[in-house]
CSV table of C-alpha atoms in Angstrom, one decimal:
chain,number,residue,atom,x,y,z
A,1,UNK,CA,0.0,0.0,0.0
A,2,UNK,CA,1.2,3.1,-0.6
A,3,UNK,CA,1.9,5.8,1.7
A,4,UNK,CA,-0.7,8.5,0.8
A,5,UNK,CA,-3.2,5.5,0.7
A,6,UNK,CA,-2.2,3.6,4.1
A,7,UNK,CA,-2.5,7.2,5.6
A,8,UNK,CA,-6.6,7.2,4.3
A,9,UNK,CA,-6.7,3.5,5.2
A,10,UNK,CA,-5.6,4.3,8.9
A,11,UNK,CA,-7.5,7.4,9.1
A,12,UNK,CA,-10.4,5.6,8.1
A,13,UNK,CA,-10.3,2.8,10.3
A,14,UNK,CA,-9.5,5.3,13.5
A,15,UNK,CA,-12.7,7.5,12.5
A,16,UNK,CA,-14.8,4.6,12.2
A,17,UNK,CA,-14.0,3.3,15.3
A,18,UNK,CA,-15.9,6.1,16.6
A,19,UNK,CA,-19.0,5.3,15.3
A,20,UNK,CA,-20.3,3.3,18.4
A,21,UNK,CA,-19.7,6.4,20.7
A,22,UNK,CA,-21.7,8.9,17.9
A,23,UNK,CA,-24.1,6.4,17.5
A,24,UNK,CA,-24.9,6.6,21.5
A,25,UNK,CA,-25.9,10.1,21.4
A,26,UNK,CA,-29.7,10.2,20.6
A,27,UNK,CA,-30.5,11.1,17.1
A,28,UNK,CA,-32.1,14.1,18.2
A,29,UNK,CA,-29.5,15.5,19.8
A,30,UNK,CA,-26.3,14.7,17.1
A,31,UNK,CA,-26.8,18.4,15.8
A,32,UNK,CA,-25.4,19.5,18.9
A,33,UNK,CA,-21.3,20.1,18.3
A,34,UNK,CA,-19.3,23.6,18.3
A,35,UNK,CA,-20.2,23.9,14.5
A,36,UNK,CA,-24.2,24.3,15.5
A,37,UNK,CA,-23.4,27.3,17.0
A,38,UNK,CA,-26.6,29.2,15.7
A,39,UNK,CA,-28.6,26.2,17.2
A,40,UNK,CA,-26.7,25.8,20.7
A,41,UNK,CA,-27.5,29.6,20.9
A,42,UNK,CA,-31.0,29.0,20.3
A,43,UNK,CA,-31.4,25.8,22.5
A,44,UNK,CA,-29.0,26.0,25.4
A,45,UNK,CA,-30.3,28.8,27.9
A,46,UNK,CA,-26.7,30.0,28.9
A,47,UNK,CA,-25.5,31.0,25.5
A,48,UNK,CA,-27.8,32.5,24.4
A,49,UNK,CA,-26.2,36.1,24.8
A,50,UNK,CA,-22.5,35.3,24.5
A,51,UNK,CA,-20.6,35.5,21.4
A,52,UNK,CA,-19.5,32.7,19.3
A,53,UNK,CA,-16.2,32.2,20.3
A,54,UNK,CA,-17.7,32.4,24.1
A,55,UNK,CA,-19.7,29.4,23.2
A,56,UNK,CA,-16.5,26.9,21.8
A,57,UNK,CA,-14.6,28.0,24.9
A,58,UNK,CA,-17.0,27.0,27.4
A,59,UNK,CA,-17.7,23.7,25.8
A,60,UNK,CA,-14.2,23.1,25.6
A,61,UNK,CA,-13.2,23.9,29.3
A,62,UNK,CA,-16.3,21.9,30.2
A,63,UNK,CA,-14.4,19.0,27.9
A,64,UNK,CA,-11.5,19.2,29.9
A,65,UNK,CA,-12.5,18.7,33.4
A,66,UNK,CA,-12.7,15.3,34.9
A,67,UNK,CA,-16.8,15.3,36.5
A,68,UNK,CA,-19.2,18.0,34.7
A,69,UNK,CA,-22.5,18.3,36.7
A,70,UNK,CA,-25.0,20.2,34.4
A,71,UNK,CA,-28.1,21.2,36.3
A,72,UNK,CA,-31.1,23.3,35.6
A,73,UNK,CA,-34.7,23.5,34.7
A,74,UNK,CA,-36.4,21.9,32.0
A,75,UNK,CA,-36.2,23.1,28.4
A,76,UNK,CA,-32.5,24.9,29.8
A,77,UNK,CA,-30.5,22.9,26.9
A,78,UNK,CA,-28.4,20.8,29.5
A,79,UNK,CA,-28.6,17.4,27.1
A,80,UNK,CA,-27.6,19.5,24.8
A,81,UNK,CA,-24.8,21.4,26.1
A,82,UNK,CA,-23.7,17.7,27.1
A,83,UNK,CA,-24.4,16.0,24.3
A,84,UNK,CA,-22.0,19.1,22.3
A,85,UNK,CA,-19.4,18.4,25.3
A,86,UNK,CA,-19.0,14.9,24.4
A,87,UNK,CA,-19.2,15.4,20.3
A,88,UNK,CA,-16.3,17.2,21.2
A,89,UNK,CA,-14.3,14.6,23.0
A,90,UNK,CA,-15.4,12.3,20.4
A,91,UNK,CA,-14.1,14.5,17.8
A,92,UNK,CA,-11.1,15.0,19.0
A,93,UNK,CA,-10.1,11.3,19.1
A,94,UNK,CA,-10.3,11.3,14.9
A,95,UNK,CA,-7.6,10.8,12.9
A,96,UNK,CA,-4.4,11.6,13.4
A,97,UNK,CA,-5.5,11.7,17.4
A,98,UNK,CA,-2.8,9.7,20.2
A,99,UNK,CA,-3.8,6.5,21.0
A,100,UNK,CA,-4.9,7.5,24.6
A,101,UNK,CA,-6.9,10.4,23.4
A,102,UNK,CA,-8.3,8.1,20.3
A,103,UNK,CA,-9.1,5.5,23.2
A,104,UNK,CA,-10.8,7.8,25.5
A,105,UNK,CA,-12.8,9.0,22.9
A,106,UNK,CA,-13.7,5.4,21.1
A,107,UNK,CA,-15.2,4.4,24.7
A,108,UNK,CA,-17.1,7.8,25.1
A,109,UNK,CA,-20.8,7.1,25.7
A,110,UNK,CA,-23.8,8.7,26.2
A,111,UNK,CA,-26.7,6.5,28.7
A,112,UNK,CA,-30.4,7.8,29.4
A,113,UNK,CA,-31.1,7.0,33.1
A,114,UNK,CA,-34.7,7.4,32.5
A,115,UNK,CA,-34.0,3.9,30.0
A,116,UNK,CA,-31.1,2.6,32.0
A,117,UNK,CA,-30.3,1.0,28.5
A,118,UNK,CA,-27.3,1.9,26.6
A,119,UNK,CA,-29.0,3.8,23.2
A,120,UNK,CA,-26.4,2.3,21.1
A,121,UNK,CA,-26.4,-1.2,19.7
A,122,UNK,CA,-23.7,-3.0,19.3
A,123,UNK,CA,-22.1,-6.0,18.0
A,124,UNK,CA,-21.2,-9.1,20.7
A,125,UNK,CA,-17.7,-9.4,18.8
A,126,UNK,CA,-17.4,-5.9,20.0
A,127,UNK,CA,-14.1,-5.6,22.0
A,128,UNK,CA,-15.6,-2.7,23.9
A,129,UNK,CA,-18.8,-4.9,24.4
A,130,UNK,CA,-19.6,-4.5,28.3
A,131,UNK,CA,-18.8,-7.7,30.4
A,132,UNK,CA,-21.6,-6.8,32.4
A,133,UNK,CA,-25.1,-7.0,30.7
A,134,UNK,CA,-27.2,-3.9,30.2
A,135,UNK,CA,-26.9,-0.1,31.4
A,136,UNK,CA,-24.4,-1.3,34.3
A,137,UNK,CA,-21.8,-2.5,32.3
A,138,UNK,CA,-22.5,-0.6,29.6
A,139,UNK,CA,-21.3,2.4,32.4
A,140,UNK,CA,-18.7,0.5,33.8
A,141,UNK,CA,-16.7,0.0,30.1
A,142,UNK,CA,-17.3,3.9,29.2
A,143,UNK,CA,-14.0,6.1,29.5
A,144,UNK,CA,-16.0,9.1,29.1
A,145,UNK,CA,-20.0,8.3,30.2
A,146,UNK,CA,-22.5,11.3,29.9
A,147,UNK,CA,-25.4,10.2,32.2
A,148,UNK,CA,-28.5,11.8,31.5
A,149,UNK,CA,-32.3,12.4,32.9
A,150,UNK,CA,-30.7,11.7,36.5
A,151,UNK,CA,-33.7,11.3,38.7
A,152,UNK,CA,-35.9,9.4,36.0
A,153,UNK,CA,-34.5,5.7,36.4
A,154,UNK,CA,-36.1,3.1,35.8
A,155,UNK,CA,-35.1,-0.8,35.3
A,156,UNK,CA,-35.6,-4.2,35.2
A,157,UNK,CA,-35.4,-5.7,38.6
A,158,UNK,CA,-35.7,-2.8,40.3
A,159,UNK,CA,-39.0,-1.9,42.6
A,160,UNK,CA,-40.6,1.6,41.4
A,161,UNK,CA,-39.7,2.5,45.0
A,162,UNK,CA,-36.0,1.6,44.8
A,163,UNK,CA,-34.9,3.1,41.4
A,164,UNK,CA,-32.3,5.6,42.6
A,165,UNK,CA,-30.4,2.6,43.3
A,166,UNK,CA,-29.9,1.9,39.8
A,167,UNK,CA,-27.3,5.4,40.0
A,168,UNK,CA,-25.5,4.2,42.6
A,169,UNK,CA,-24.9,1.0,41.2
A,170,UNK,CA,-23.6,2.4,38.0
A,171,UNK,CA,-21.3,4.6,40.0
A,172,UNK,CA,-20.2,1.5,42.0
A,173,UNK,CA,-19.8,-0.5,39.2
A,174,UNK,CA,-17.7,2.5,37.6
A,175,UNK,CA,-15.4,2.6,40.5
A,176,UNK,CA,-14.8,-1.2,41.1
């Protein structure tokens, strides 16, 4: 193969590696990235009087911390803002990304507590298929896990009056 050629070959294997975590973000929320600007103006409460180049820097400081709580009302734009904060990661894992930021950003997933269901499905060859069944593992594998509708849970083998528990157990199993 030649080198121009290998180059595309690689570049398309790495970018398509990332196609489980984009595929995790609900398809009404994959608009949301730092090109939507116009659109993350309009549906995220916050930036909806600062300038463009406000908007890119605040999703990428919120991109670079370690635990992002987003809070506020309903209708505020906090899946949004989130699911824009981790388009970002994912983005920044394609091609010619380091290994550990490619890595970080191949596991990157998005999980609906109010499912506690991963949204993505995935292949049982997978090699970044959870070894835990369901939301739990699906958590537990992540290396970047956006966890949304906290407060919503529900699941199987859980009572209607114990469904909080579900969050701790993701956390726990996150930990372990």
């Amino acid at each position: 193969v030649c080198g121009p050629c290998g180059l595309r070959l690689d570049a398309e294997e790495q970018n398509g590696a990332l196609l489980p975590a984009l595929s995790s973000i609900p398809k009404r929320f994959r608009w949301a990235h730092v090109g939507a600007l116009a659109d993350l103006r309009s549906r995220v409460a916050i930036f909806r009087r600062m300038p463009d180049a406000g908007i890119e820097a605040f999703i990428r400081r919120l991109a670079l911390q370690a635990v992002v709580l987003i809070h506020g009302t309903s209708g505020a734009g906090k899946t949004s803002l989130a699911c824009a904060v981790l388009r970002m990661l994912i983005d920044a894992g394609k091609h010619p990304a380091t290994g550990a930021i490619f890595d970080q950003a191949r596991r990157a997933r998005f999980l609906a507590a109010r499912t506690a269901a991963p949204l993505d499905t995935r292949d049982s060859l997978d090699p970044d298929a959870p070894a835990v069944a369901g939301a739990r593992g699906f958590a537990a594998r992540a290396s970047i896990l956006v966890l949304d509708d906290v407060g919503q849970e529900a699941g199987e083998g859980y009572k209607a009056n114990d469904r909080s528990k579900i969050i701790g157990d993701i956390l726990s199993d996150r930990h372990d």
